[in-house]
XYZ file of C-alpha atoms in Angstrom:
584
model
C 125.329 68.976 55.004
C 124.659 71.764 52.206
C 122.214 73.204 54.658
C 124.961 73.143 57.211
C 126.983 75.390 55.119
C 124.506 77.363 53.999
C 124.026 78.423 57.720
C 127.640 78.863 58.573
C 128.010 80.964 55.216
C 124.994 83.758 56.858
C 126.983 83.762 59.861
C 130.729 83.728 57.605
C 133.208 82.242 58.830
C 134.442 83.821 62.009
C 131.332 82.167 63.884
C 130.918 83.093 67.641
C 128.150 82.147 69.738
C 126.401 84.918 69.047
C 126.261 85.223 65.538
C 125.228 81.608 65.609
C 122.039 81.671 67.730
C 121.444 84.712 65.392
C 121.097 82.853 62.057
C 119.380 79.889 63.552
C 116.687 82.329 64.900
C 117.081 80.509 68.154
C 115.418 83.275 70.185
C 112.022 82.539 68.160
C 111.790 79.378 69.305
C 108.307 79.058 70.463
C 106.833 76.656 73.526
C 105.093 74.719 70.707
C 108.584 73.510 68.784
C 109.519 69.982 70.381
C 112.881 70.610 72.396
C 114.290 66.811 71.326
C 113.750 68.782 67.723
C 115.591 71.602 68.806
C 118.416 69.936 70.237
C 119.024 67.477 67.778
C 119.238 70.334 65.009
C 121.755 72.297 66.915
C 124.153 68.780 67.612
C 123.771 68.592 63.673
C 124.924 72.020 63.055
C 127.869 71.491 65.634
C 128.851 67.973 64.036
C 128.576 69.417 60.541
C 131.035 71.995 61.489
C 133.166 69.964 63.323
C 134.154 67.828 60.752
C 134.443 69.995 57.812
C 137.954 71.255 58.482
C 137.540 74.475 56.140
C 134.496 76.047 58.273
C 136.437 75.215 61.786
C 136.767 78.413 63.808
C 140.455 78.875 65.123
C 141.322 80.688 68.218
C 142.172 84.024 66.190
C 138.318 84.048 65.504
C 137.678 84.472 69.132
C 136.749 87.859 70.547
C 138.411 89.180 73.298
C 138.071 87.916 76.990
C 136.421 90.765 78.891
C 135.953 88.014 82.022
C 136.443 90.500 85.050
C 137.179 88.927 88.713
C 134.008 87.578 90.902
C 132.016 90.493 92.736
C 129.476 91.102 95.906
C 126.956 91.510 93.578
C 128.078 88.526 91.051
C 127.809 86.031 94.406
C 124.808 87.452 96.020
C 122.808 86.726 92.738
C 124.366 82.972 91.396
C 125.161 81.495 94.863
C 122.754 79.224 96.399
C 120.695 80.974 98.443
C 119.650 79.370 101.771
C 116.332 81.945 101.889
C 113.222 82.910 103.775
C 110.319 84.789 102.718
C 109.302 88.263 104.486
C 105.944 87.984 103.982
C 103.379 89.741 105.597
C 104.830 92.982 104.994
C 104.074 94.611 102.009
C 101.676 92.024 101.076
C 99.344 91.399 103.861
C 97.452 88.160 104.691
C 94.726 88.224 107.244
C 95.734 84.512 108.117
C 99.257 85.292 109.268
C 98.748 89.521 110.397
C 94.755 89.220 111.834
C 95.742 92.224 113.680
C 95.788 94.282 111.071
C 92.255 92.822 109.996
C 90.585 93.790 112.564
C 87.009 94.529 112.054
C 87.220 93.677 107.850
C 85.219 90.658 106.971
C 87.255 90.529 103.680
C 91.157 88.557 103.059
C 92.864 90.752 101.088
C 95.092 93.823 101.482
C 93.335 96.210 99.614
C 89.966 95.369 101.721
C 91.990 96.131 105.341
C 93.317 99.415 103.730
C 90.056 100.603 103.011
C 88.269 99.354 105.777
C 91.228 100.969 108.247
C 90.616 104.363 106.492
C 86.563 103.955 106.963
C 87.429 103.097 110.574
C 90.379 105.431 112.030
C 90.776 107.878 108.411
C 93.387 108.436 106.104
C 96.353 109.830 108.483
C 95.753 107.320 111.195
C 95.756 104.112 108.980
C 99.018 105.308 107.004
C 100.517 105.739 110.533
C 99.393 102.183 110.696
C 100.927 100.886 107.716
C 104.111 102.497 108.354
C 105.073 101.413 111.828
C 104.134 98.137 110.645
C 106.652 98.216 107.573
C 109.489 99.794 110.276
C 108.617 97.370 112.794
C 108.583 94.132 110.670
C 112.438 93.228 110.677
C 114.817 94.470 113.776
C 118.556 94.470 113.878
C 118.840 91.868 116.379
C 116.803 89.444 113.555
C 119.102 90.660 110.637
C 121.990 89.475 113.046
C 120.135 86.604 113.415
C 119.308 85.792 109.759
C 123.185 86.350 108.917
C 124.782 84.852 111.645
C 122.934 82.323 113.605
C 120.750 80.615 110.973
C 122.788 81.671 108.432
C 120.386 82.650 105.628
C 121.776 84.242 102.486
C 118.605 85.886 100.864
C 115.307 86.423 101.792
C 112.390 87.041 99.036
C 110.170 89.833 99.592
C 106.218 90.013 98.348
C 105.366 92.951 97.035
C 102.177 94.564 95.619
C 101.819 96.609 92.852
C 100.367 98.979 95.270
C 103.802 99.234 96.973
C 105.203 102.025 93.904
C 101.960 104.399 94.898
C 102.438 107.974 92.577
C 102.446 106.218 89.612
C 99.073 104.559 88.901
C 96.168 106.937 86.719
C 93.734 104.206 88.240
C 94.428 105.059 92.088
C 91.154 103.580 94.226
C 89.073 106.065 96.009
C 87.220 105.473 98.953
C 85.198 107.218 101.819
C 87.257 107.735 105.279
C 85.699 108.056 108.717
C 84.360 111.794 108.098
C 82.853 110.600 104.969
C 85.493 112.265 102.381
C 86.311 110.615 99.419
C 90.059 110.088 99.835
C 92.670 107.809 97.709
C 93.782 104.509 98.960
C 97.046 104.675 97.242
C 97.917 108.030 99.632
C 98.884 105.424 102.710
C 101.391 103.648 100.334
C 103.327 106.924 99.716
C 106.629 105.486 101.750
C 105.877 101.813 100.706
C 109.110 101.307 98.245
C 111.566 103.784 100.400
C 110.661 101.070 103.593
C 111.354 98.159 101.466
C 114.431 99.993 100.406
C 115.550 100.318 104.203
C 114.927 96.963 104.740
C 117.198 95.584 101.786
C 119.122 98.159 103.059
C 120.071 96.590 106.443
C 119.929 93.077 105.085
C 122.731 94.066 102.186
C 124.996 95.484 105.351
C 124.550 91.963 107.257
C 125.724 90.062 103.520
C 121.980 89.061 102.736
C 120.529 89.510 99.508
C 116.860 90.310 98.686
C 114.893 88.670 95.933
C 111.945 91.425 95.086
C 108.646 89.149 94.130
C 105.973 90.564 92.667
C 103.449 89.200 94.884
C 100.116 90.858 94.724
C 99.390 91.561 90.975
C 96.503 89.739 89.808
C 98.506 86.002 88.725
C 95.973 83.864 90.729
C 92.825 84.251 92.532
C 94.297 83.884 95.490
C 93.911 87.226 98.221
C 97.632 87.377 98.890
C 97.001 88.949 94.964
C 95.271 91.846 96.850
C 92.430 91.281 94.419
C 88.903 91.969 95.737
C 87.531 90.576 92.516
C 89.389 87.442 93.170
C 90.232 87.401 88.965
C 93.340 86.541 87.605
C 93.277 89.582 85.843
C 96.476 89.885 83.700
C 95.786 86.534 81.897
C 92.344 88.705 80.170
C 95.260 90.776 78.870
C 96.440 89.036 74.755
C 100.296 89.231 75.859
C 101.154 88.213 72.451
C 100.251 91.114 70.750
C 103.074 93.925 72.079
C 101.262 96.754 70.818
C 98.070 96.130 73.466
C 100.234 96.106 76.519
C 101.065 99.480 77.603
C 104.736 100.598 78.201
C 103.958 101.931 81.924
C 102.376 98.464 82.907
C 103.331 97.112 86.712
C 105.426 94.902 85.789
C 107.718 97.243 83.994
C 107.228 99.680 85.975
C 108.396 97.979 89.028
C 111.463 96.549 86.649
C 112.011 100.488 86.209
C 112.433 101.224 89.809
C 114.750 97.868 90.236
C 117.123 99.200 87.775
C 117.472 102.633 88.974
C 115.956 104.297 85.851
C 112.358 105.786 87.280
C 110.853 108.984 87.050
C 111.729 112.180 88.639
C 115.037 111.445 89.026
C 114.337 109.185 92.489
C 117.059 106.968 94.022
C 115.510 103.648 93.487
C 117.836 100.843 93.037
C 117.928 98.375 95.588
C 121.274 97.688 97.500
C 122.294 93.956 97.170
C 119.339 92.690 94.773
C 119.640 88.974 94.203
C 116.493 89.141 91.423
C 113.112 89.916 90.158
C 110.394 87.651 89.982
C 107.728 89.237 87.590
C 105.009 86.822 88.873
C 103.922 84.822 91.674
C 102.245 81.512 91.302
C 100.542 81.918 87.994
C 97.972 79.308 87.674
C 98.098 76.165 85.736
C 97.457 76.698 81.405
C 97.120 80.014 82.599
C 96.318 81.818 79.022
C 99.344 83.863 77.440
C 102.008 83.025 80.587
C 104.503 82.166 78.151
C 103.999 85.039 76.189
C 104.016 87.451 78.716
C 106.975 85.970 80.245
C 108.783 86.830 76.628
C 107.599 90.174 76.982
C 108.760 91.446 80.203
C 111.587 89.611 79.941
C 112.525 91.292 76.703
C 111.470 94.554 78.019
C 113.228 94.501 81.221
C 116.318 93.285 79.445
C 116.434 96.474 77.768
C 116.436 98.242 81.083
C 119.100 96.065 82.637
C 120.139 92.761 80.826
C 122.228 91.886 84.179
C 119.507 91.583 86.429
C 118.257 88.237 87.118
C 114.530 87.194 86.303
C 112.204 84.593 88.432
C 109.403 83.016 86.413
C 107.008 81.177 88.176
C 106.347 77.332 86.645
C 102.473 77.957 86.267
C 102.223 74.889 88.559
C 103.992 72.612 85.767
C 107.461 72.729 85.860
C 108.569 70.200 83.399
C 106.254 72.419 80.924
C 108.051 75.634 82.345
C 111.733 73.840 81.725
C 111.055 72.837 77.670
C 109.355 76.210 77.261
C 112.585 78.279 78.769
C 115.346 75.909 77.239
C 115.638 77.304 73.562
C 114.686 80.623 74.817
C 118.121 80.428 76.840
C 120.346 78.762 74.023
C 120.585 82.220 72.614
C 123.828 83.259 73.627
C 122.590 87.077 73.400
C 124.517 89.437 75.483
C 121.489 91.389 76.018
C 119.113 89.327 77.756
C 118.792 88.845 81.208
C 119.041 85.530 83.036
C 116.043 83.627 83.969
C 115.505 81.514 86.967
C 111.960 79.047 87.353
C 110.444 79.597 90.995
C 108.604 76.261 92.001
C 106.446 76.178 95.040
C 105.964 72.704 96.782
C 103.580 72.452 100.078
C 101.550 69.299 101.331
C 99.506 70.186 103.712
C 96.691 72.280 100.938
C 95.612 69.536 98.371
C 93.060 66.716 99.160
C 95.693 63.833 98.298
C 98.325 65.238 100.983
C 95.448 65.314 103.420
C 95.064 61.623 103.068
C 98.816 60.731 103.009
C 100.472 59.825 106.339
C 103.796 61.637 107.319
C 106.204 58.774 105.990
C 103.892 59.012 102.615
C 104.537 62.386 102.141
C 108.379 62.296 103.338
C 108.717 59.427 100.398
C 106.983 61.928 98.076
C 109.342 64.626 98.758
C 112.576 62.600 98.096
C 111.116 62.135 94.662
C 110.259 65.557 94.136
C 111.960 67.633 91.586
C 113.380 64.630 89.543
C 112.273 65.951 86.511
C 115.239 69.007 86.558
C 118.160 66.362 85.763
C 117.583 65.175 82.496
C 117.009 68.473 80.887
C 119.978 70.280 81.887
C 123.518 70.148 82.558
C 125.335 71.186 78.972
C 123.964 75.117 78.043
C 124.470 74.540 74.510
C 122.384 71.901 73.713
C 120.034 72.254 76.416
C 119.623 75.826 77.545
C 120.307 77.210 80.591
C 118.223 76.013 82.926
C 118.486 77.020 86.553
C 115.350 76.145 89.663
C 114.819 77.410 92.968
C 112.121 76.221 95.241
C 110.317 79.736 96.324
C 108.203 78.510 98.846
C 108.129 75.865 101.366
C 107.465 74.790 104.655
C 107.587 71.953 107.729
C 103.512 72.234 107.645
C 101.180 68.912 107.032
C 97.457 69.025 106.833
C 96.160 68.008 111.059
C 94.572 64.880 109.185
C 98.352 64.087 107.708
C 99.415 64.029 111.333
C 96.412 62.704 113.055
C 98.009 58.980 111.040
C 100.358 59.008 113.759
C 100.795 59.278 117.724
C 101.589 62.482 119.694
C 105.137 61.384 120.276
C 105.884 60.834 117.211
C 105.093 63.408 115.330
C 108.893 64.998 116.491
C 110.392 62.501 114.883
C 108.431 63.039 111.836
C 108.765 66.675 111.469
C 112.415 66.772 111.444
C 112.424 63.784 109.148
C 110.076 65.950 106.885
C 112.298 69.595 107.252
C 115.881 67.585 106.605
C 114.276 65.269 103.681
C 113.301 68.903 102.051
C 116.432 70.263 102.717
C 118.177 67.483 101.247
C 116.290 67.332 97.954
C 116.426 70.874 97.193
C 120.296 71.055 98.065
C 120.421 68.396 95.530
C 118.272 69.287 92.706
C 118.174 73.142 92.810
C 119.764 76.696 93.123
C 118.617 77.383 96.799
C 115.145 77.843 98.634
C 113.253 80.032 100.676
C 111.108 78.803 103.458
C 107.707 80.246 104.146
C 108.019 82.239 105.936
C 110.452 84.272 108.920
C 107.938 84.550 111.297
C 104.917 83.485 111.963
C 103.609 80.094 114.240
C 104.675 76.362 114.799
C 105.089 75.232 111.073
C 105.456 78.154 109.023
C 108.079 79.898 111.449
C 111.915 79.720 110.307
C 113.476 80.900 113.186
C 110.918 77.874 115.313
C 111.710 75.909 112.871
C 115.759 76.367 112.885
C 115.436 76.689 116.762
C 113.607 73.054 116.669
C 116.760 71.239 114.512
C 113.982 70.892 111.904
C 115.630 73.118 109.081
C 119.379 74.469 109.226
C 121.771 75.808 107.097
C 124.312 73.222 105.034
C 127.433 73.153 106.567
C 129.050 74.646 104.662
C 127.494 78.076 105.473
C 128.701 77.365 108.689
C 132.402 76.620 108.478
C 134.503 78.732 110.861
C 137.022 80.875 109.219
C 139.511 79.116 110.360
C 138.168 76.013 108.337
C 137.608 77.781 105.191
C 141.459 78.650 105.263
C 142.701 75.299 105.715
C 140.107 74.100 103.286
C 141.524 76.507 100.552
C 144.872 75.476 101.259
C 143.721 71.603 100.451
C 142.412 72.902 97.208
C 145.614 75.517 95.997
C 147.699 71.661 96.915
C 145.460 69.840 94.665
C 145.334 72.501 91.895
C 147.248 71.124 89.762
C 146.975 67.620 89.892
C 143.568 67.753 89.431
C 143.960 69.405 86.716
C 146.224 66.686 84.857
C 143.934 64.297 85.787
C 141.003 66.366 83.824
C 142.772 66.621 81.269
C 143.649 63.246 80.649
C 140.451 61.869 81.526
C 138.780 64.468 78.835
C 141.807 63.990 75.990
C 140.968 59.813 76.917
C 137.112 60.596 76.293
C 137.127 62.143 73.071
C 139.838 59.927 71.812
C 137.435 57.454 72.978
C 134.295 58.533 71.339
C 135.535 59.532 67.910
C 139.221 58.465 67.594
C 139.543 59.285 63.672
C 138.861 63.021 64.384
C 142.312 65.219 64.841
C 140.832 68.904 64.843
C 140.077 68.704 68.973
C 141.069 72.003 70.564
C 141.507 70.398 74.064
C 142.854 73.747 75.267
C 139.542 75.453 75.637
C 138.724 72.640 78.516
C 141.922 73.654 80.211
C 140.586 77.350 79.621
C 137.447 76.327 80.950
C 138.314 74.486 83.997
C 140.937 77.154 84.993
C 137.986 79.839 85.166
C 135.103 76.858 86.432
C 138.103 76.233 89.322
C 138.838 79.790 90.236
C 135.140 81.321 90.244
C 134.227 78.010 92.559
C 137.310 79.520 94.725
C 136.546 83.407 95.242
C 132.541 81.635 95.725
C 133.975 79.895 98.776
C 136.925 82.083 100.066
C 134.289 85.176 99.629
C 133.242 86.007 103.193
C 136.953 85.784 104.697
C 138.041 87.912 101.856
C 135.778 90.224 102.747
C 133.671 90.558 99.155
C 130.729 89.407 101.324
C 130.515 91.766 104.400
C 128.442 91.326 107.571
C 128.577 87.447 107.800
C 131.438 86.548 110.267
C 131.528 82.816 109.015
C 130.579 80.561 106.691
C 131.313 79.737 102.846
C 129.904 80.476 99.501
C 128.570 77.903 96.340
C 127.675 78.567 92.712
C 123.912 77.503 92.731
C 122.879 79.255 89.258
C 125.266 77.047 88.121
C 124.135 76.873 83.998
C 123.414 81.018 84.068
C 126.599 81.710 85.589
C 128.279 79.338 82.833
C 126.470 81.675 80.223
C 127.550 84.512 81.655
C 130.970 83.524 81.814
C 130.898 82.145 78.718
C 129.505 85.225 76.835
C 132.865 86.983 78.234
C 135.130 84.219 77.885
C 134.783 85.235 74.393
C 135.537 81.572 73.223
C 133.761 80.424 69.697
C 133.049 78.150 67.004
C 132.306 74.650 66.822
C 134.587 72.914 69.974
C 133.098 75.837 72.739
C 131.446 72.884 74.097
C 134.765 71.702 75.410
C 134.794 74.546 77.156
C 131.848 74.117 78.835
C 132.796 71.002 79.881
C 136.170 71.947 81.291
C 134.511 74.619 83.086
C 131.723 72.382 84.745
C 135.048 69.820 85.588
C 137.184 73.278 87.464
C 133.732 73.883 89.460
C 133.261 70.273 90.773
C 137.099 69.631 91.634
C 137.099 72.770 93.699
C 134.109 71.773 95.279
C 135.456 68.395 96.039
C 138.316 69.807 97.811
C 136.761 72.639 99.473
C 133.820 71.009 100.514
C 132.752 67.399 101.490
C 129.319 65.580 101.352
C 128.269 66.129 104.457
C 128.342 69.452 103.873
C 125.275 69.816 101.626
C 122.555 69.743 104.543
C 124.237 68.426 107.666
């Protein structure tokens, strides 16, 4: 206990949240400290000041509540996101766009660009590579996406080729007249394109999650590596002073944020995220460190903008490495969200699985999220989405069953997906909008395979009288929280008398009203373009942080907060929404 105090004394005694994390260095928590270790120390610290009455922190210890009303950008960011990729844009793939392949014996983009310009020259193969980029999404699709399938974000690959005056190390290479001209000339429009696309989506209510796609994480040619090397991993991420301040990633972040050079308009409208890497490869060497890094270093730029990490093919790994790092109740760091991919049609096992196999496999997919979350405090905030999926299995997967059955099979195998991730996660993004068979969403949602929960696709008329069955149960539900909680601590430690049960109340007030203006956001018009549907926190723990940081509660009982908030956000989803509203 003397060590107890000895904490609270560094952090005096008007403790907050911040201040706290502060002292107990919580930030510096590496991936090699044991998380049980971690959590257990901070339920010590919280019991220790719990029940020494002269270190409790009283309401007039709080700081003031700067908690400001739900916004566009606040639900295109935390709500889940029922996504597609738009690949084959700005990262090309000679599997899914052979046209523009034609004649290169190579896979990656970089290798068509440079074989284009040996072929037609410089000015022809930009021409290319712009109609392509103006071409790839119509506004008939967009209406589509927003209002037929209902999708809510899309994710967009990018290469680091796609920012093109910025790089001292632009390629050369000889064009059809035998010049020596520079590859990075035909990306010279690449980021105002993507900018016109997120444009158009952010008018039709969709969001767009910018992934850095082609940048070296794998040795895979959607990198748009012709040395096929996981390059970044040679750099020691670890040591800040070795990686350079105008770096991709950073860069990129730069651009995001609004704050690149020469004064350029940037920013892109209606950004749900930024995922610094795609796929990094299993014990690839320094991930974690370089995921502290730009994480740090983009925070500085924006600490509002959301950032996706990829799991480095381990997720449980990824979750006990990013749970102390988000215990730090730091204003000034941005939230981070784990991107998990999950295919079986690639890996030798899948191809010997039969369809029901692999269906049985997916409904116990992901089952390793649930015991390490669900209270920020103690565990972190952690928050998953699955970034790439799709309805394809290996042709020996379906060859273990007959013609006519393999319709049955494949919807089984879309709405068992579906299912789990609606359950487990923040939201998904199929692989990818267009494409063949399989890998096409709009096939796919045409087929029954895939489709948006139902509650995306509520009429207005339904999300009124769904609202006005919540406002009736307001209140009751509330008592009925309130006694269950007062009964449970009562319960648990009846002796104790400090309990400051009105932080739940606070809590489930805000929890019950931000789940409200989530769902009522489309016929309120904070969500424009989409003509029906309804909203859902999916970032659930980050937006608890969030709110929490400007809640401005403290001090030892800010857990009852939590929990009151958590309680607000499921009642209003009880009464808004019903179970067969998750996938059906």
């Amino acid at each position: 206990m003397k060590d107890v105090i000895n904490i609270v004394r560094k952090v005096s005694s008007a403790i907050n949240p911040k201040k706290l994390a502060s002292a107990l260095n919580l930030r510096k928590v590496s991936s090699s400290l044991n998380l049980k270790k971690a959590i257990r120390e901070k339920r010590s610290i919280k019991d220790g000041l719990r029940r020494n009455p002269a270190l409790r922190c009283s309401r007039e210890h709080d700081e003031p509540d700067t908690t400001k009303p739900v916004t566009e950008l606040d639900i295109l960011r935390y709500r889940y996101q029922h996504g597609v990729n738009l690949g084959g844009i700005f990262v090309l793939e000679q599997f899914f766009q052979p046209h523009m392949f034609q004649g290169c014996e190579l896979d990656s983009e970089n290798e068509a660009v440079m074989h284009s310009i040996k072929v037609r020259g410089l000015e022809a193969t930009k021409k290319m590579w712009e109609d392509h980029w103006a071409s790839a999404l119509s506004d008939g699709e967009i209406e589509h996406l927003a209002n037929v399938v209902h999708c809510t974000a899309v994710r967009i690959p990018i290469g680091h080729w796609t920012i093109q005056k910025l790089w001292h190390w632009m390629r050369r290479t000889e064009d059809n007249n035998g010049e020596q001209v520079s590859v990075m000339d035909v990306y010279e429009n690449a980021w105002t394109a993507l900018m016109n696309i997120c444009t158009r989506l952010h008018a039709a209510g969709i969001g767009s999650l910018i992934d850095l796609h082609g940048f070296g994480a794998n040795r895979e040619p959607h990198s748009g590596s012709i040395s096929r090397n996981a390059t970044i991993w040679e750099l020691d991420w670890s040591n800040e002073t070795e990686v350079p301040g105008d770096n991709i990633v950073e860069t990129i972040g730069l651009y995001l944020t609004g704050k690149s050079v020469r004064g350029l308009t940037t920013r892109i409208p209606g950004c749900v995220g930024y995922s610094i890497c795609n796929e990094a490869g299993r014990n690839a060497r320094g991930v974690y460190d370089f995921y502290t890094l730009m994480i740090g270093r983009i925070s500085e730029m924006d600490p509002t903008l959301p950032i996706y990490i990829s799991d480095a093919a381990d997720l449980e790994k990824t979750i006990r490495w990013l749970a102390p790092q988000t215990a730090n109740m730091n204003d000034n760091v941005c939230p981070v969200i784990i991107d998990t991919h999950r295919y079986y049609c690639f890996s030798e096992h899948n191809k010997r699985m039969s369809p029901p196999q692999i269906v049985g496999m997916v409904l116990r997919e992901l089952d390793e999220i649930a015991p390490l979350k669900g209270e920020v405090l103690t565990k972190g905030a952690i928050d998953v989405i699955v970034g790439e999926w799709s309805c394809a299995m290996h042709e020996r997967t379906w060859g273990r069953v007959t013609e006519a059955a393999r319709v049955h099979h494949r919807n089984e195998f879309g709405i068992r997906q579906l299912e789990t991730w609606r359950e487990r996660t923040a939201g998904h993004y199929f692989w990818m909008l267009k494409s063949e068979g399989e890998w096409d969403f709009f096939e796919q949602h045409r087929l029954g395979n895939i489709h948006a929960p139902r509650f995306l696709r509520l009429s207005n008329v339904q999300v009124s009288t769904r609202t006005d069955n919540a406002m009736m149960q307001k209140t009751l539900n509330l008592d009925q929280a309130m006694r269950d909680h007062i009964k449970y601590c009562t319960r648990t430690e009846p002796t104790e008398t400090g309990w400051e049960h009105e932080r739940y109340k606070t809590g489930w007030l805000q929890g019950w009203q931000d789940c409200m203006d989530f769902f009522r956001a489309r016929l309120d018009g904070t969500i424009r373009g989409a003509k029906c549907g309804a909203d859902r926190i999916g970032c659930l723990d980050s937006w608890i942080v969030k709110r929490m940081r400007e809640s401005g509660q403290s001090g030892p009982w800010l857990w009852e907060w939590e929990h009151g908030f958590r309680k607000g956000v499921q009642d209003c989803e009880r009464t808004t929404t019903y179970p067969e509203d998750s996938v059906g």
